[in-house]
Short mmCIF file of C-alpha atoms in Angstrom, two decimals:
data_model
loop_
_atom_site.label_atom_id
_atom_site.label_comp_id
_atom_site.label_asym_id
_atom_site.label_seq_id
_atom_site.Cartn_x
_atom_site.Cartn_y
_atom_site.Cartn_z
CA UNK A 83 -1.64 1.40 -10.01
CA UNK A 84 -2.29 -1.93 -8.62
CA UNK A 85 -1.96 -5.51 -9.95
CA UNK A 86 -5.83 -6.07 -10.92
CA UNK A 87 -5.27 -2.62 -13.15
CA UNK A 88 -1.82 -3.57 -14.71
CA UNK A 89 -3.39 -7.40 -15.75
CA UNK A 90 -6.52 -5.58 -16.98
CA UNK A 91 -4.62 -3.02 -19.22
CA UNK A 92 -3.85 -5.97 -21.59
CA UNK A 93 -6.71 -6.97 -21.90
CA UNK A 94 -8.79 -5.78 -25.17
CA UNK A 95 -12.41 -7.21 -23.58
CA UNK A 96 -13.43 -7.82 -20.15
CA UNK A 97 -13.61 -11.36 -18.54
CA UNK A 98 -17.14 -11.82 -19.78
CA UNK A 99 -16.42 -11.10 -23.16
CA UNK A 100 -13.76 -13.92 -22.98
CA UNK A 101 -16.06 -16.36 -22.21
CA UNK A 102 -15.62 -19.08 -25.37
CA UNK A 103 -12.92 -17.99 -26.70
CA UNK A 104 -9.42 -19.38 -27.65
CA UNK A 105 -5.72 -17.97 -27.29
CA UNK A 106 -3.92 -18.02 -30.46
CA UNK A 107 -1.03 -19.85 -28.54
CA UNK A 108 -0.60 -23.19 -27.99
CA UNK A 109 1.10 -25.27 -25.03
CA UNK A 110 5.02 -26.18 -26.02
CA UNK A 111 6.10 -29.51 -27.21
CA UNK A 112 6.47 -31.52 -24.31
CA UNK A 113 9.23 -34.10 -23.48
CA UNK A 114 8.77 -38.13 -24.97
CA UNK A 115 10.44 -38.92 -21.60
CA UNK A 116 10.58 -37.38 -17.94
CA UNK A 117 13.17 -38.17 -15.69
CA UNK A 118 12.16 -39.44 -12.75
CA UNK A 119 13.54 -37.71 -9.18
CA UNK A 120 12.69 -38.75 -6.20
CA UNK A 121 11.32 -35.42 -3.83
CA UNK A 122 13.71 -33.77 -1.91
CA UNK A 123 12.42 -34.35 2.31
CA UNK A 124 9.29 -31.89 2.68
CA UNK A 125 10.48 -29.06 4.52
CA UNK A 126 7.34 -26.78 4.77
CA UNK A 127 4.66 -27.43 7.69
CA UNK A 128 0.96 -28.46 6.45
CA UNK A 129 -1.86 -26.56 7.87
CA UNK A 130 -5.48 -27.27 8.34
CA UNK A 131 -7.26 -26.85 5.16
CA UNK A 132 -9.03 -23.48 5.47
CA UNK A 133 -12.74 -23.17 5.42
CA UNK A 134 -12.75 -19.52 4.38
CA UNK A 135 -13.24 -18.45 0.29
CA UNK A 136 -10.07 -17.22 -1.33
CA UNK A 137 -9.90 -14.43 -4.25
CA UNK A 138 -8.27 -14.98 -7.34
CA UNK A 139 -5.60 -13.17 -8.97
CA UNK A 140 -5.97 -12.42 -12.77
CA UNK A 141 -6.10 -15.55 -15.54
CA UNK A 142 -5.44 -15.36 -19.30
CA UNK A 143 -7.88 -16.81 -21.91
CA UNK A 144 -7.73 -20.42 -22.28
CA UNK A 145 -7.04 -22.42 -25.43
CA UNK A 146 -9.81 -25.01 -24.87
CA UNK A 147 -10.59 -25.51 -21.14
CA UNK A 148 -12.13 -23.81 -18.45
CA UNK A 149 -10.50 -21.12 -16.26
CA UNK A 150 -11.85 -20.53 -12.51
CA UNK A 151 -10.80 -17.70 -10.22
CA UNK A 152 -11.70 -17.46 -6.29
CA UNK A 153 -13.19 -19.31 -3.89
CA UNK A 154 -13.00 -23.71 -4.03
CA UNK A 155 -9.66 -24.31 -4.87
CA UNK A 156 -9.18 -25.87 -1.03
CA UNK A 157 -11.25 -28.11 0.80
CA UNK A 158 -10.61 -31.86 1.57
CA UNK A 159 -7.14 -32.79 0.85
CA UNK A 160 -4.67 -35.41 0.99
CA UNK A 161 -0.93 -34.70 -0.01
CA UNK A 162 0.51 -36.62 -2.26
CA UNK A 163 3.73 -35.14 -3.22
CA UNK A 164 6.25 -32.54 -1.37
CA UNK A 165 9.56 -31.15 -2.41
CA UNK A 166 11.49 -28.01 -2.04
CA UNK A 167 9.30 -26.26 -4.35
CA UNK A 168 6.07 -27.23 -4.41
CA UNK A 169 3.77 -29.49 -2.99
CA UNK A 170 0.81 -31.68 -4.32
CA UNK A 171 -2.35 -32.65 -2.56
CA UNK A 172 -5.12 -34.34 -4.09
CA UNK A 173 -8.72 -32.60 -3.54
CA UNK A 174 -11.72 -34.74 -5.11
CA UNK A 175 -11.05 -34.86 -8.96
CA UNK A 176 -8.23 -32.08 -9.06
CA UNK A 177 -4.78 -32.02 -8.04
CA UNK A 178 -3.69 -28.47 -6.20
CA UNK A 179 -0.40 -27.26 -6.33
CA UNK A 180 1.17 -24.89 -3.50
CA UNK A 181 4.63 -23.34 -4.65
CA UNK A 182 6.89 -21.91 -1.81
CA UNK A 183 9.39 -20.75 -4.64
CA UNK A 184 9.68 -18.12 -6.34
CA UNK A 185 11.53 -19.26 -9.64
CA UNK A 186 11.33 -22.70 -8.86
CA UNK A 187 13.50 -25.43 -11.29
CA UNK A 188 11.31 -26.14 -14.20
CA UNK A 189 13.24 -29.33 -14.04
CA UNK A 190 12.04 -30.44 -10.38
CA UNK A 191 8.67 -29.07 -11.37
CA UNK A 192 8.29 -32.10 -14.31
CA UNK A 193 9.52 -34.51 -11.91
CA UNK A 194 6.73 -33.73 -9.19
CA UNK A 195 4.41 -33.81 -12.41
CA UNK A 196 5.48 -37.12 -12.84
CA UNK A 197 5.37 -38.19 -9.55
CA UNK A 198 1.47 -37.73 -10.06
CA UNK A 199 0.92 -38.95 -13.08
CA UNK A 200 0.72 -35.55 -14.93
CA UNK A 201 3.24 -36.20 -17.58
CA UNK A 202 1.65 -33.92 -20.11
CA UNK A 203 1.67 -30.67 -17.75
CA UNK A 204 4.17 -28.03 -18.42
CA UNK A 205 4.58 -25.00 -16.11
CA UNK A 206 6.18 -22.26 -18.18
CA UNK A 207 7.85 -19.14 -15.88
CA UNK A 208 7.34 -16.30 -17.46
CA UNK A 209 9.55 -12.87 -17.04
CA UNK A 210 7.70 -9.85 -14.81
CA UNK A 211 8.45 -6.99 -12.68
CA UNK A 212 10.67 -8.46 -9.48
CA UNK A 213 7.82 -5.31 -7.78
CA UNK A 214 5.20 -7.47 -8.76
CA UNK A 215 3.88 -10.38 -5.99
CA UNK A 216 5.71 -13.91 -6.86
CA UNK A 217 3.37 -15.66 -9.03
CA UNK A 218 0.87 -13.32 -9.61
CA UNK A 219 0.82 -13.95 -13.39
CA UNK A 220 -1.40 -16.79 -14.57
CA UNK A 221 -2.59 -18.22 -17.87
CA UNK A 222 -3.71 -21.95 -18.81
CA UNK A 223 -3.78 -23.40 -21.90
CA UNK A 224 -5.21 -26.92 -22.88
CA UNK A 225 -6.32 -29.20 -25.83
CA UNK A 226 -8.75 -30.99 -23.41
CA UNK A 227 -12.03 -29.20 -23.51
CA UNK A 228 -12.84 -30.74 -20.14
CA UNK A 229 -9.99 -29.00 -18.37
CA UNK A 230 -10.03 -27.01 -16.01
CA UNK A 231 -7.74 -24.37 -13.78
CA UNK A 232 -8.33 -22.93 -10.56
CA UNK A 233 -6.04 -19.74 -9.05
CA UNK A 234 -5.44 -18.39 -6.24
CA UNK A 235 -3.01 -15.83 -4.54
CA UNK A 236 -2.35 -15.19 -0.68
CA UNK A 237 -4.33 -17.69 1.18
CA UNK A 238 -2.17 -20.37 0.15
CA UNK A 239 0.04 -20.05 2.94
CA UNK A 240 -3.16 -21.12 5.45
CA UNK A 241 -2.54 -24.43 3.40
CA UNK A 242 1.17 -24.64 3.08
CA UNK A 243 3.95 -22.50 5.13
CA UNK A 244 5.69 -20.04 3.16
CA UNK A 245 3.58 -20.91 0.12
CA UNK A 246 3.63 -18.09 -2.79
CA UNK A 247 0.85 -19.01 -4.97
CA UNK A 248 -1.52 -21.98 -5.87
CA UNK A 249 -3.71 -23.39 -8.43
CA UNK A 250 -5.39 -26.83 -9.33
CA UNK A 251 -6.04 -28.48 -12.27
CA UNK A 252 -8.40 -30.96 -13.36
CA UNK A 253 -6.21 -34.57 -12.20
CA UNK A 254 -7.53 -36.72 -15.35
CA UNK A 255 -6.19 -34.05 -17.43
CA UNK A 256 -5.71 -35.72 -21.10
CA UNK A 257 -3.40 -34.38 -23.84
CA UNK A 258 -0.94 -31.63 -23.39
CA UNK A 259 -1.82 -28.41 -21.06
CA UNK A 260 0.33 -25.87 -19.90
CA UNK A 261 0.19 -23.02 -16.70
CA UNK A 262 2.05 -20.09 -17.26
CA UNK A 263 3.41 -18.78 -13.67
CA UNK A 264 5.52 -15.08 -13.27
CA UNK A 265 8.87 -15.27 -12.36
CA UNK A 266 11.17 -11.81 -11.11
CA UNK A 267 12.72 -10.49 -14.38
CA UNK A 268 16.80 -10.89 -14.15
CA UNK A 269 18.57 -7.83 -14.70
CA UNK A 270 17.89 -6.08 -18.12
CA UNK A 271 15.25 -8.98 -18.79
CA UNK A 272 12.07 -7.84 -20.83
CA UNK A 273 9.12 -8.00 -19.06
CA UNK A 274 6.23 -10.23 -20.07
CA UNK A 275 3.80 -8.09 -18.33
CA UNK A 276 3.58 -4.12 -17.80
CA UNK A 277 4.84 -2.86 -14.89
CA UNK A 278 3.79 0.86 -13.28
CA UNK A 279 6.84 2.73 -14.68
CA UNK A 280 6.73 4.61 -11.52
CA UNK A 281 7.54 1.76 -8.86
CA UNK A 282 10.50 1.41 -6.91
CA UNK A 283 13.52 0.23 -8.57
CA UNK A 284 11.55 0.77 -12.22
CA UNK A 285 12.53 3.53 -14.89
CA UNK A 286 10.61 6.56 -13.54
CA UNK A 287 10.87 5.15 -9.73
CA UNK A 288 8.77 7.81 -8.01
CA UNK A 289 7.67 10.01 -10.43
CA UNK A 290 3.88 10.66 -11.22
CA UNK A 291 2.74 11.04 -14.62
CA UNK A 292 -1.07 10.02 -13.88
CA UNK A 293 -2.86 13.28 -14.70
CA UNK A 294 -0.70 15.23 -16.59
CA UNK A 295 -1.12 16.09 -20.11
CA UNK A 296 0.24 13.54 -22.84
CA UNK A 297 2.50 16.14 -23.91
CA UNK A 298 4.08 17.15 -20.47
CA UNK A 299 4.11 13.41 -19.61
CA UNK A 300 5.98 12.36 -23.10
CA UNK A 301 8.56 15.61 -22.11
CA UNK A 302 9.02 14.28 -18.76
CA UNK A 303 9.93 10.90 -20.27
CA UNK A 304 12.24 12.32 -22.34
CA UNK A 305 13.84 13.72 -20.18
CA UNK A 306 14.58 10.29 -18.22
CA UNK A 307 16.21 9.14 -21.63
CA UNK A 308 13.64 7.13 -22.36
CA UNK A 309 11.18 6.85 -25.27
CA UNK A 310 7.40 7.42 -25.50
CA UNK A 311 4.99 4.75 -26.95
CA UNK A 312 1.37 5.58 -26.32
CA UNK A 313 -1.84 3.33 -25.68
CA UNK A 314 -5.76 5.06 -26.00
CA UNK A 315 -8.15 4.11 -23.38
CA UNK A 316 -11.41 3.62 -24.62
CA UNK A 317 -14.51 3.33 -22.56
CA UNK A 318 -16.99 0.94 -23.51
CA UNK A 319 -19.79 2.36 -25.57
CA UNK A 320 -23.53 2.25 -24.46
CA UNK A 321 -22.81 3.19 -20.94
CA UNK A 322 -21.01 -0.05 -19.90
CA UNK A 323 -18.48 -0.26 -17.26
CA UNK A 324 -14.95 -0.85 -18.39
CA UNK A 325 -12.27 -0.12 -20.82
CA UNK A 326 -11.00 -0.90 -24.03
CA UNK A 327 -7.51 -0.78 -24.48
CA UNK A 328 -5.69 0.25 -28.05
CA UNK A 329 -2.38 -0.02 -28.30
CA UNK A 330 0.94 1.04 -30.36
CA UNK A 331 -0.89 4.82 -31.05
CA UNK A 332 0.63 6.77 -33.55
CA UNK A 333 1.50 9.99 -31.96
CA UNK A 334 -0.24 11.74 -34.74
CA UNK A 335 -3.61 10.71 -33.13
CA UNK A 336 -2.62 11.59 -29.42
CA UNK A 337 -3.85 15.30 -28.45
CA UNK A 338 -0.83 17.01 -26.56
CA UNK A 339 -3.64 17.99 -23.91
CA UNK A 340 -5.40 14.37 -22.84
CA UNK A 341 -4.90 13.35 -19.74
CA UNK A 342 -2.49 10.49 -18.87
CA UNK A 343 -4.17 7.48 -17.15
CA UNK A 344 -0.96 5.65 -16.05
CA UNK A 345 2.74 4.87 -17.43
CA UNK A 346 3.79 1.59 -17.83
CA UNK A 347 7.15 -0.16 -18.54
CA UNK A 348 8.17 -3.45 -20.01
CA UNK A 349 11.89 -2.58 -18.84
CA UNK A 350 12.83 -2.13 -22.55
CA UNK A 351 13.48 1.74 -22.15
CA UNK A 352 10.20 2.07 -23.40
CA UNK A 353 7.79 4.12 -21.70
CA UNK A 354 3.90 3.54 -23.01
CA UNK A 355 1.88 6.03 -22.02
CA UNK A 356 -2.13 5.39 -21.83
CA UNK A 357 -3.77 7.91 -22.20
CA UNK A 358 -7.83 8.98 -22.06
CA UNK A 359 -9.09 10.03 -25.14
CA UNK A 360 -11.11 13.48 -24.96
CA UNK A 361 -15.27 13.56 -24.93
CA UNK A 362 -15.26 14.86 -28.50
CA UNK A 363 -12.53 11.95 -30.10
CA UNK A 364 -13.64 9.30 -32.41
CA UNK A 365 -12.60 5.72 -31.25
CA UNK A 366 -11.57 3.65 -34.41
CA UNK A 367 -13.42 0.64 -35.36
CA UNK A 368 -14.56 -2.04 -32.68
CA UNK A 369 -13.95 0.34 -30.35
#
């Protein structure tokens, strides 16, 4: 199961179907005061801004403010801030940020903020899957309805040696806004995000459940010590391409013999098993 797959699973609609609409969560309260640091020496080597596209990762929905994935988050740049974690360059009316941590200090984070003027961004690190690519979690919320975010995965380190990830965000961003980034889960941490229960290091490292029947799958789990949730996988009606996902199924709807589309953990000795609903099954409604 790859990354685009495990995003997409918690996702009830596809991307176009997002289009307008608002997250039901809003950016934290952020500080009356920052304290201002000056950057640690810049210890990662610039390089030419590339002229190739880039792909995007996956986004979440945004509260009020415009979400961009791929190609345009580099071009002419000028750097205006760099530090052990991250550094800042300036590119037309956005600022672009390339982190070369990790689970960088939320506090240095602010302080580079400040350094630029961008007092009322907040990066929040959420918990995921240390199997999953640093930073390969994204969301953006913002009460300006002129913002804007731009992601991007592995071609940051054309820009910035080492670099992990990168986005931009509009530089005359006003009121508060904040960019949610993934972070490797500490030991026994709940995930934010799925993982594929059957990675390395994860509950069911190396076993295969993709395929089986939901009740061979939910004895297997067992098994492991572990308990079942399940998930129905819906495909869109009229012929579309895609998937509706419904989640937290009652077991009393799941037919021992559907298939199992994939396993997925949240590293709460949970398993939740999706599975594909057979050609004769009614979905519920909106589905």
């Amino acid at each position: 199961m790859n990354n685009d797959q495990i995003f997409r699973s918690r996702a009830r609609v596809l991307d176009e179907d997002l289009a307008g609409r608002a997250s039901a969560a809003g950016a934290d309260a952020l500080l009356a005061q920052i304290v201002s640091l000056e950057p640690a020496p810049p210890r990662r080597r610039l390089m030419p801004a590339p002229r190739r596209a880039l792909l995007g990762l996956a986004v979440a929905a945004a509260l009020a403010g415009a979400i961009v994935v791929g190609p345009s988050l580099f071009g002419t740049s000028e750097q205006v801030y760099a530090g052990q974690a991250v550094t800042i360059d300036r590119v037309g009316d956005e600022y672009a940020f390339y982190f070369t941590e990790g689970d960088p200090d939320p506090a240095e984070l602010k302080a580079a903020f400040h350094k630029v003027g961008l007092d009322n961004l907040t990066v929040t690190l959420i918990p995921v899957s240390p199997r999953q690519p640093p930073g390969s979690v994204f969301g953006f919320e913002a009460s300006d309805p002129g913002a804007k975010a731009t992601f991007s995965g592995d071609g940051c380190p054309e820009r910035v040696e080492d670099c992990l990830t990168a986005f931009s965000v509009t530089a005359d961003l006003e009121g508060p806004a904040e960019v949610r980034l993934g972070r490797p889960a500490k030991p026994g941490e709940k995930y934010a995000y799925p993982a594929d229960a059957g990675w390395p290091g994860e509950a069911l490292a190396g076993v295969k459940l993709q395929g089986r029947s939901a009740a061979e799958a939910a004895r297997v789990v067992r098994e492991h010590h572990l308990k079942v949730s399940y998930g129905l996988d819906w495909p869109l009606r009229n012929g579309g391409k895609g998937t509706r996902f419904e989640e937290d199924v009652p077991v009393s709807r799941i037919d021992p013999g559907w298939q199992v589309a994939t396993a997925e953990t949240y590293n709460d000795g949970v398993i939740v098993l999706h599975v594909v609903p057979g050609p004769a099954a009614t979905p519920p409604p909106g589905f």
